[in-house]
mmCIF file of C-alpha atoms in Angstrom:
data_model
loop_
_atom_site.group_PDB
_atom_site.id
_atom_site.type_symbol
_atom_site.label_atom_id
_atom_site.label_comp_id
_atom_site.label_asym_id
_atom_site.label_seq_id
_atom_site.Cartn_x
_atom_site.Cartn_y
_atom_site.Cartn_z
ATOM 1 C CA MET A 86 104.913 102.596 83.069
ATOM 2 C CA GLU A 87 105.470 103.146 78.977
ATOM 3 C CA LYS A 88 107.784 105.557 77.767
ATOM 4 C CA ILE A 89 105.964 108.669 76.972
ATOM 5 C CA ILE A 90 105.889 109.161 73.190
ATOM 6 C CA GLU A 91 106.721 112.043 70.937
ATOM 7 C CA LEU A 92 104.509 113.825 68.954
ATOM 8 C CA PRO A 93 105.719 113.317 65.036
ATOM 9 C CA ASP A 94 105.496 115.951 62.301
ATOM 10 C CA THR A 95 102.083 116.199 61.442
ATOM 11 C CA LYS A 96 102.832 117.949 58.004
ATOM 12 C CA GLU A 97 101.445 114.484 56.333
ATOM 13 C CA ILE A 98 97.834 115.249 57.827
ATOM 14 C CA GLN A 99 97.805 118.933 58.555
ATOM 15 C CA PRO A 100 95.431 119.952 55.936
ATOM 16 C CA LEU A 101 92.954 117.119 56.805
ATOM 17 C CA ILE A 102 93.553 118.409 60.818
ATOM 18 C CA ASP A 103 92.762 121.906 59.977
ATOM 19 C CA LYS A 104 89.449 121.119 58.168
ATOM 20 C CA ALA A 105 88.393 118.924 60.876
ATOM 21 C CA ASP A 106 89.167 121.485 63.336
ATOM 22 C CA LYS A 107 87.088 124.087 61.809
ATOM 23 C CA ILE A 108 84.224 121.945 61.244
ATOM 24 C CA TYR A 109 84.402 121.146 64.924
ATOM 25 C CA TRP A 110 84.090 125.147 65.713
ATOM 26 C CA LYS A 111 81.112 125.176 63.764
ATOM 27 C CA ASN A 112 79.111 122.940 65.811
ATOM 28 C CA PHE A 113 80.655 123.063 69.232
ATOM 29 C CA ASN A 114 81.551 125.617 71.893
ATOM 30 C CA GLY A 115 85.076 124.484 72.937
ATOM 31 C CA ASP A 116 84.040 122.886 76.080
ATOM 32 C CA THR A 117 86.170 119.574 76.608
ATOM 33 C CA TRP A 118 85.869 117.138 79.443
ATOM 34 C CA PHE A 119 87.446 114.029 80.695
ATOM 35 C CA GLY A 120 84.944 110.977 80.479
ATOM 36 C CA ARG A 121 85.952 108.249 83.467
ATOM 37 C CA CYS A 122 84.864 104.811 82.858
ATOM 38 C CA ILE A 123 83.595 103.057 85.999
ATOM 39 C CA PHE A 124 84.239 99.286 85.624
ATOM 40 C CA LEU A 125 82.132 96.623 87.732
ATOM 41 C CA SER A 126 84.208 93.808 86.932
ATOM 42 C CA TRP A 127 87.704 92.601 85.907
ATOM 43 C CA TYR A 128 86.161 88.963 84.547
ATOM 44 C CA CYS A 129 84.193 88.148 81.403
ATOM 45 C CA ASP A 130 82.922 84.502 80.858
ATOM 46 C CA ARG A 131 83.731 85.204 77.186
ATOM 47 C CA GLY A 132 87.209 86.374 77.647
ATOM 48 C CA THR A 133 88.430 85.505 74.266
ATOM 49 C CA CYS A 134 88.950 89.045 72.386
ATOM 50 C CA THR A 135 92.604 88.677 71.651
ATOM 51 C CA PHE A 136 93.620 92.358 72.658
ATOM 52 C CA CYS A 137 91.943 92.717 76.218
ATOM 53 C CA PHE A 138 93.487 92.137 79.448
ATOM 54 C CA ARG A 139 90.347 89.981 80.511
ATOM 55 C CA SER A 140 91.628 87.329 77.792
ATOM 56 C CA THR A 141 94.955 86.750 79.972
ATOM 57 C CA ILE A 142 93.455 86.452 83.473
ATOM 58 C CA LYS A 143 90.096 84.292 82.785
ATOM 59 C CA HIS A 144 92.260 80.999 83.588
ATOM 60 C CA LYS A 145 93.436 82.515 86.494
ATOM 61 C CA ILE A 146 90.019 83.262 88.213
ATOM 62 C CA LYS A 147 88.391 80.537 89.982
ATOM 63 C CA HIS A 148 85.506 82.196 91.549
ATOM 64 C CA PRO A 149 84.178 84.622 88.776
ATOM 65 C CA LYS A 150 81.455 86.142 91.131
ATOM 66 C CA MET A 151 84.331 87.535 93.374
ATOM 67 C CA ALA A 152 85.978 89.183 90.559
ATOM 68 C CA ARG A 153 83.538 91.996 90.840
ATOM 69 C CA ARG A 154 83.711 95.337 92.480
ATOM 70 C CA ARG A 155 81.872 96.158 95.850
ATOM 71 C CA PHE A 156 78.785 97.997 95.261
ATOM 72 C CA GLU A 157 80.051 100.711 97.592
ATOM 73 C CA SER A 158 83.219 101.289 95.973
ATOM 74 C CA VAL A 159 81.235 101.984 92.611
ATOM 75 C CA ILE A 160 78.885 104.577 94.224
ATOM 76 C CA LYS A 161 82.213 106.115 95.804
ATOM 77 C CA GLU A 162 83.670 106.567 92.314
ATOM 78 C CA ALA A 163 80.328 108.249 90.773
ATOM 79 C CA LYS A 164 80.703 110.462 93.543
ATOM 80 C CA LEU A 165 84.404 111.471 92.742
ATOM 81 C CA ILE A 166 83.276 111.710 89.149
ATOM 82 C CA LYS A 167 80.421 114.390 90.303
ATOM 83 C CA LYS A 168 82.726 116.293 92.422
ATOM 84 C CA GLN A 169 85.343 116.668 89.816
ATOM 85 C CA ASN A 170 83.063 117.612 87.050
ATOM 86 C CA TRP A 171 84.166 114.380 85.138
ATOM 87 C CA ARG A 172 81.680 112.818 82.875
ATOM 88 C CA LEU A 173 80.572 109.295 83.314
ATOM 89 C CA GLU A 174 82.044 107.751 80.109
ATOM 90 C CA ILE A 175 80.268 104.466 80.313
ATOM 91 C CA LEU A 176 79.362 102.025 83.253
ATOM 92 C CA THR A 177 80.767 98.708 82.298
ATOM 93 C CA GLY A 178 81.920 95.178 82.813
ATOM 94 C CA GLY A 179 82.531 91.873 81.315
ATOM 95 C CA TYR A 180 79.809 89.368 80.223
ATOM 96 C CA GLY A 181 78.144 87.181 82.980
ATOM 97 C CA ILE A 182 79.297 88.968 86.238
ATOM 98 C CA LEU A 183 75.972 90.213 87.308
ATOM 99 C CA ASP A 184 72.438 89.260 86.813
ATOM 100 C CA ASP A 185 69.750 91.767 85.349
ATOM 101 C CA LYS A 186 68.372 92.345 88.800
ATOM 102 C CA GLU A 187 72.033 93.334 90.293
ATOM 103 C CA LEU A 188 72.581 95.338 86.887
ATOM 104 C CA VAL A 189 69.174 97.447 87.431
ATOM 105 C CA SER A 190 69.963 98.013 91.035
ATOM 106 C CA ILE A 191 73.490 99.315 90.325
ATOM 107 C CA ILE A 192 72.544 101.359 87.230
ATOM 108 C CA LYS A 193 69.525 103.123 89.167
ATOM 109 C CA GLU A 194 72.198 104.304 91.995
ATOM 110 C CA VAL A 195 74.780 105.445 89.614
ATOM 111 C CA SER A 196 72.285 107.494 87.851
ATOM 112 C CA GLU A 197 70.687 108.878 90.910
ATOM 113 C CA THR A 198 74.206 109.636 92.376
ATOM 114 C CA LEU A 199 75.057 111.871 89.284
ATOM 115 C CA GLY A 200 71.631 113.203 88.632
ATOM 116 C CA GLU A 201 71.555 112.201 85.301
ATOM 117 C CA LYS A 202 70.682 109.331 82.797
ATOM 118 C CA ILE A 203 74.049 107.538 82.147
ATOM 119 C CA TRP A 204 75.421 105.589 78.939
ATOM 120 C CA ILE A 205 76.201 102.021 79.716
ATOM 121 C CA ASN A 206 78.413 99.401 77.775
ATOM 122 C CA LEU A 207 77.370 95.767 79.176
ATOM 123 C CA GLY A 208 77.393 93.604 75.987
ATOM 124 C CA GLU A 209 74.318 92.681 74.219
ATOM 125 C CA VAL A 210 71.571 93.690 76.473
ATOM 126 C CA GLY A 211 68.406 91.798 76.284
ATOM 127 C CA SER A 212 64.851 93.705 75.874
ATOM 128 C CA ASN A 213 63.705 93.015 79.271
ATOM 129 C CA LEU A 214 66.585 94.653 80.880
ATOM 130 C CA ILE A 215 66.244 97.408 78.392
ATOM 131 C CA ASN A 216 62.837 98.382 79.430
ATOM 132 C CA GLU A 217 64.025 98.034 83.230
ATOM 133 C CA ILE A 218 66.817 100.472 82.845
ATOM 134 C CA LYS A 219 64.994 103.116 80.419
ATOM 135 C CA PRO A 220 64.537 105.579 83.774
ATOM 136 C CA TYR A 221 68.180 105.378 84.374
ATOM 137 C CA VAL A 222 70.160 105.184 81.112
ATOM 138 C CA GLY A 223 70.180 107.859 78.127
ATOM 139 C CA GLY A 224 72.477 105.933 75.677
ATOM 140 C CA ILE A 225 73.949 102.593 74.764
ATOM 141 C CA VAL A 226 77.290 102.089 73.930
ATOM 142 C CA SER A 227 78.399 98.847 71.485
ATOM 143 C CA SER A 228 81.775 97.381 71.678
ATOM 144 C CA ILE A 229 82.793 96.871 67.838
ATOM 145 C CA GLU A 230 86.353 97.075 68.419
ATOM 146 C CA THR A 231 86.943 96.937 64.576
ATOM 147 C CA ILE A 232 84.345 97.244 61.552
ATOM 148 C CA ASN A 233 86.262 95.093 59.162
ATOM 149 C CA PRO A 234 84.704 91.844 59.284
ATOM 150 C CA ILE A 235 87.783 89.662 58.910
ATOM 151 C CA LEU A 236 89.719 91.258 61.269
ATOM 152 C CA HIS A 237 86.843 91.226 63.865
ATOM 153 C CA LYS A 238 86.386 87.615 63.522
ATOM 154 C CA LYS A 239 90.098 87.251 64.207
ATOM 155 C CA VAL A 240 90.195 89.607 67.328
ATOM 156 C CA CYS A 241 86.796 89.073 68.750
ATOM 157 C CA PRO A 242 85.987 85.628 67.918
ATOM 158 C CA ASP A 243 83.042 85.295 70.370
ATOM 159 C CA LYS A 244 81.418 88.661 69.953
ATOM 160 C CA PRO A 245 80.002 89.010 66.860
ATOM 161 C CA ILE A 246 78.599 92.171 65.651
ATOM 162 C CA GLU A 247 74.942 91.206 64.422
ATOM 163 C CA PRO A 248 73.367 90.930 68.036
ATOM 164 C CA TYR A 249 74.640 94.626 68.485
ATOM 165 C CA ILE A 250 73.104 95.809 65.622
ATOM 166 C CA GLU A 251 69.689 94.234 66.566
ATOM 167 C CA MET A 252 70.372 95.786 69.888
ATOM 168 C CA MET A 253 70.604 99.202 68.170
ATOM 169 C CA LYS A 254 67.691 99.048 66.299
ATOM 170 C CA LYS A 255 65.404 97.786 69.118
ATOM 171 C CA SER A 256 67.086 100.309 71.805
ATOM 172 C CA ARG A 257 66.685 103.219 69.419
ATOM 173 C CA LYS A 258 63.147 102.722 69.328
ATOM 174 C CA LEU A 259 62.799 103.146 72.503
ATOM 175 C CA GLY A 260 64.499 106.452 72.752
ATOM 176 C CA PHE A 261 68.215 105.262 73.656
ATOM 177 C CA LYS A 262 70.955 107.324 72.012
ATOM 178 C CA GLN A 263 73.425 104.933 70.228
ATOM 179 C CA SER A 264 77.412 104.842 70.461
ATOM 180 C CA ILE A 265 80.049 102.316 69.380
ATOM 181 C CA ALA A 266 83.699 101.804 70.661
ATOM 182 C CA ILE A 267 86.592 101.451 68.130
ATOM 183 C CA ILE A 268 90.223 100.578 68.754
ATOM 184 C CA ILE A 269 92.790 101.862 66.382
ATOM 185 C CA GLY A 270 95.771 99.378 66.157
ATOM 186 C CA LEU A 271 94.104 96.170 65.627
ATOM 187 C CA GLY A 272 95.275 95.702 62.052
ATOM 188 C CA GLU A 273 92.752 97.689 60.286
ATOM 189 C CA THR A 274 93.703 100.027 57.133
ATOM 190 C CA ARG A 275 92.628 103.664 56.224
ATOM 191 C CA SER A 276 90.517 101.881 53.417
ATOM 192 C CA ASP A 277 88.532 100.344 56.111
ATOM 193 C CA PHE A 278 87.200 104.041 57.093
ATOM 194 C CA LYS A 279 84.279 103.349 54.169
ATOM 195 C CA LEU A 280 83.045 100.548 56.339
ATOM 196 C CA LEU A 281 83.095 102.577 59.536
ATOM 197 C CA LYS A 282 81.322 105.365 57.562
ATOM 198 C CA LYS A 283 78.697 103.154 56.452
ATOM 199 C CA PHE A 284 78.070 101.835 59.814
ATOM 200 C CA ILE A 285 77.818 105.091 61.218
ATOM 201 C CA GLU A 286 75.162 106.179 58.757
ATOM 202 C CA GLU A 287 73.240 103.109 58.764
ATOM 203 C CA ASN A 288 72.931 102.914 62.797
ATOM 204 C CA SER A 289 72.433 106.641 63.223
ATOM 205 C CA LEU A 290 75.037 107.099 65.851
ATOM 206 C CA ASP A 291 74.987 109.948 68.103
ATOM 207 C CA ARG A 292 78.360 109.289 69.435
ATOM 208 C CA ILE A 293 81.644 107.195 69.095
ATOM 209 C CA THR A 294 84.575 106.362 71.241
ATOM 210 C CA VAL A 295 87.925 105.801 69.448
ATOM 211 C CA TYR A 296 90.589 104.219 71.401
ATOM 212 C CA ALA A 297 94.344 103.880 70.775
ATOM 213 C CA LEU A 298 95.367 100.477 71.404
ATOM 214 C CA ARG A 299 97.382 100.172 74.737
ATOM 215 C CA PRO A 300 99.278 96.645 74.117
ATOM 216 C CA VAL A 301 98.735 94.227 77.115
ATOM 217 C CA GLN A 302 101.274 91.646 78.029
ATOM 218 C CA GLU A 303 100.572 88.110 77.029
ATOM 219 C CA THR A 304 98.457 89.173 73.997
ATOM 220 C CA PRO A 305 99.673 89.259 70.351
ATOM 221 C CA PHE A 306 100.012 92.969 70.436
ATOM 222 C CA THR A 307 103.104 94.876 71.301
ATOM 223 C CA LYS A 308 102.836 98.142 69.761
ATOM 224 C CA GLY A 309 100.104 100.590 69.934
ATOM 225 C CA PRO A 310 99.004 103.064 66.854
ATOM 226 C CA SER A 311 100.937 106.481 66.226
ATOM 227 C CA PRO A 312 99.364 109.654 67.043
ATOM 228 C CA ILE A 313 99.199 110.398 63.457
ATOM 229 C CA GLU A 314 96.885 107.103 62.842
ATOM 230 C CA VAL A 315 94.617 108.147 65.755
ATOM 231 C CA ALA A 316 94.192 111.794 64.418
ATOM 232 C CA TRP A 317 93.627 110.582 60.976
ATOM 233 C CA TRP A 318 90.578 108.548 61.863
ATOM 234 C CA ILE A 319 89.057 111.077 64.183
ATOM 235 C CA ALA A 320 89.491 113.914 61.686
ATOM 236 C CA ASN A 321 87.652 111.786 59.233
ATOM 237 C CA ILE A 322 84.834 110.986 61.323
ATOM 238 C CA ARG A 323 84.695 114.854 62.392
ATOM 239 C CA ILE A 324 84.559 115.903 58.694
ATOM 240 C CA ASN A 325 81.972 113.215 57.442
ATOM 241 C CA PHE A 326 80.005 113.513 60.726
ATOM 242 C CA PRO A 327 80.160 117.228 61.751
ATOM 243 C CA THR A 328 77.713 116.710 64.828
ATOM 244 C CA ILE A 329 78.612 113.434 66.127
ATOM 245 C CA GLU A 330 80.163 113.358 69.653
ATOM 246 C CA ILE A 331 83.793 111.906 69.726
ATOM 247 C CA ILE A 332 85.565 110.799 72.408
ATOM 248 C CA ALA A 333 89.259 110.048 72.362
ATOM 249 C CA GLY A 334 90.663 107.097 74.429
ATOM 250 C CA THR A 335 94.349 107.689 75.492
ATOM 251 C CA ALA A 336 96.746 107.080 78.188
ATOM 252 C CA ILE A 337 99.554 108.683 80.340
ATOM 253 C CA TYR A 338 102.168 107.664 77.899
ATOM 254 C CA ARG A 339 100.177 109.194 75.354
ATOM 255 C CA ILE A 340 99.139 112.631 76.722
ATOM 256 C CA PRO A 341 101.533 114.581 74.072
ATOM 257 C CA GLU A 342 98.840 113.632 71.487
ATOM 258 C CA ILE A 343 95.788 115.119 73.337
ATOM 259 C CA SER A 344 95.955 118.621 71.672
ATOM 260 C CA LEU A 345 96.434 116.714 68.349
ATOM 261 C CA LEU A 346 93.330 114.434 68.922
ATOM 262 C CA LEU A 347 91.329 117.520 69.957
ATOM 263 C CA LYS A 348 92.407 119.488 66.904
ATOM 264 C CA ALA A 349 91.532 116.490 64.843
ATOM 265 C CA GLY A 350 87.845 117.179 66.089
ATOM 266 C CA ALA A 351 87.612 114.979 69.328
ATOM 267 C CA ASN A 352 85.031 116.676 71.940
ATOM 268 C CA ALA A 353 86.596 115.122 75.090
ATOM 269 C CA ILE A 354 89.174 112.346 76.274
ATOM 270 C CA THR A 355 88.876 109.238 78.394
ATOM 271 C CA LYS A 356 90.805 106.132 79.474
ATOM 272 C CA LEU A 357 93.329 108.132 81.696
ATOM 273 C CA PRO A 358 93.703 106.921 85.277
ATOM 274 C CA ALA A 359 92.237 109.801 86.687
ATOM 275 C CA HIS A 360 93.353 108.939 90.456
ATOM 276 C CA LYS A 361 96.872 109.222 89.366
ATOM 277 C CA LEU A 362 96.459 112.773 88.067
ATOM 278 C CA ILE A 363 94.522 114.568 90.569
ATOM 279 C CA GLY A 364 96.732 117.626 92.283
ATOM 280 C CA ASN A 365 99.944 116.817 90.263
ATOM 281 C CA GLU A 366 101.995 117.565 87.464
ATOM 282 C CA THR A 367 100.816 114.839 85.340
ATOM 283 C CA GLY A 368 97.145 116.196 85.699
ATOM 284 C CA LYS A 369 98.499 119.486 84.886
ATOM 285 C CA SER A 370 100.074 118.517 81.628
ATOM 286 C CA VAL A 371 96.487 117.193 80.713
ATOM 287 C CA GLU A 372 94.893 120.560 81.358
ATOM 288 C CA GLU A 373 97.988 122.124 79.259
ATOM 289 C CA GLU A 374 97.333 119.960 76.241
ATOM 290 C CA VAL A 375 93.656 121.092 76.157
ATOM 291 C CA LYS A 376 94.491 124.650 76.358
ATOM 292 C CA LYS A 377 97.226 123.756 73.532
ATOM 293 C CA ALA A 378 94.198 122.863 71.449
ATOM 294 C CA GLY A 379 92.321 125.992 72.053
ATOM 295 C CA ARG A 380 89.884 124.530 74.113
ATOM 296 C CA LYS A 381 88.225 125.291 77.717
ATOM 297 C CA PHE A 382 88.771 122.346 80.222
ATOM 298 C CA VAL A 383 85.513 122.080 81.997
ATOM 299 C CA SER A 384 86.684 119.005 84.524
ATOM 300 C CA LYS A 385 89.363 119.083 87.084
ATOM 301 C CA PHE A 386 92.459 117.362 88.247
#
């Protein structure tokens, strides 16, 4: 396990944090939740995004169709989400692991298990599939990773942004909410925020998930971003987009930054390995971080 981070002095960005926090409270009621991602597979037939663990295991998987979860396991996890009052962050998986019929079936079952329409992150969803999943899906997430076009081509060589933009346009017209996921720590600079701001405006996003890079062995990345850097991005998103839903992706070793990210304007947290948090001191520390930010944690660990 990675060493627990220490929260640095926030003096540098404190005025920004205070401004973002005030804007948050003008638009939201303080309820904070844990968003659980349900993964359908650990294989991706593209598998070339340089930060992703799938890029390190693709060559080791001889039978891709076997590198996916059992249907029963997925539904069991959905039931746990409901029981613990978590929210489903996304239903997601690598490219090319399930056909459309299988995807519709599992999306339907997860939606019905939770009793609500869900968010999905399944790559560039085609028009036929979009129409079939409409009764069960409320929003579609596009994993953009980074808005900087030069950096994007470097870290996601086989996952261009343009098809996602087209999917957003088509699905928005059909009534789906829109979200993107970005990762801080890939090599972006603060000057790239203007590109993100323009992207959010042009695509009328309802939500955004901001992940802190967690370095994976055998990838070029060896260090994640500082809590200050993640908070800076979240705060600027909150200030420029007062009503957008912001989800902060963190990790066990980054738990001490949670209160900072919430004060910066995030609505909720995700990416924690929840099964390691239920009924123990680590889970309690997450709840304490939420409380420290003056929020009410509506989920349970």
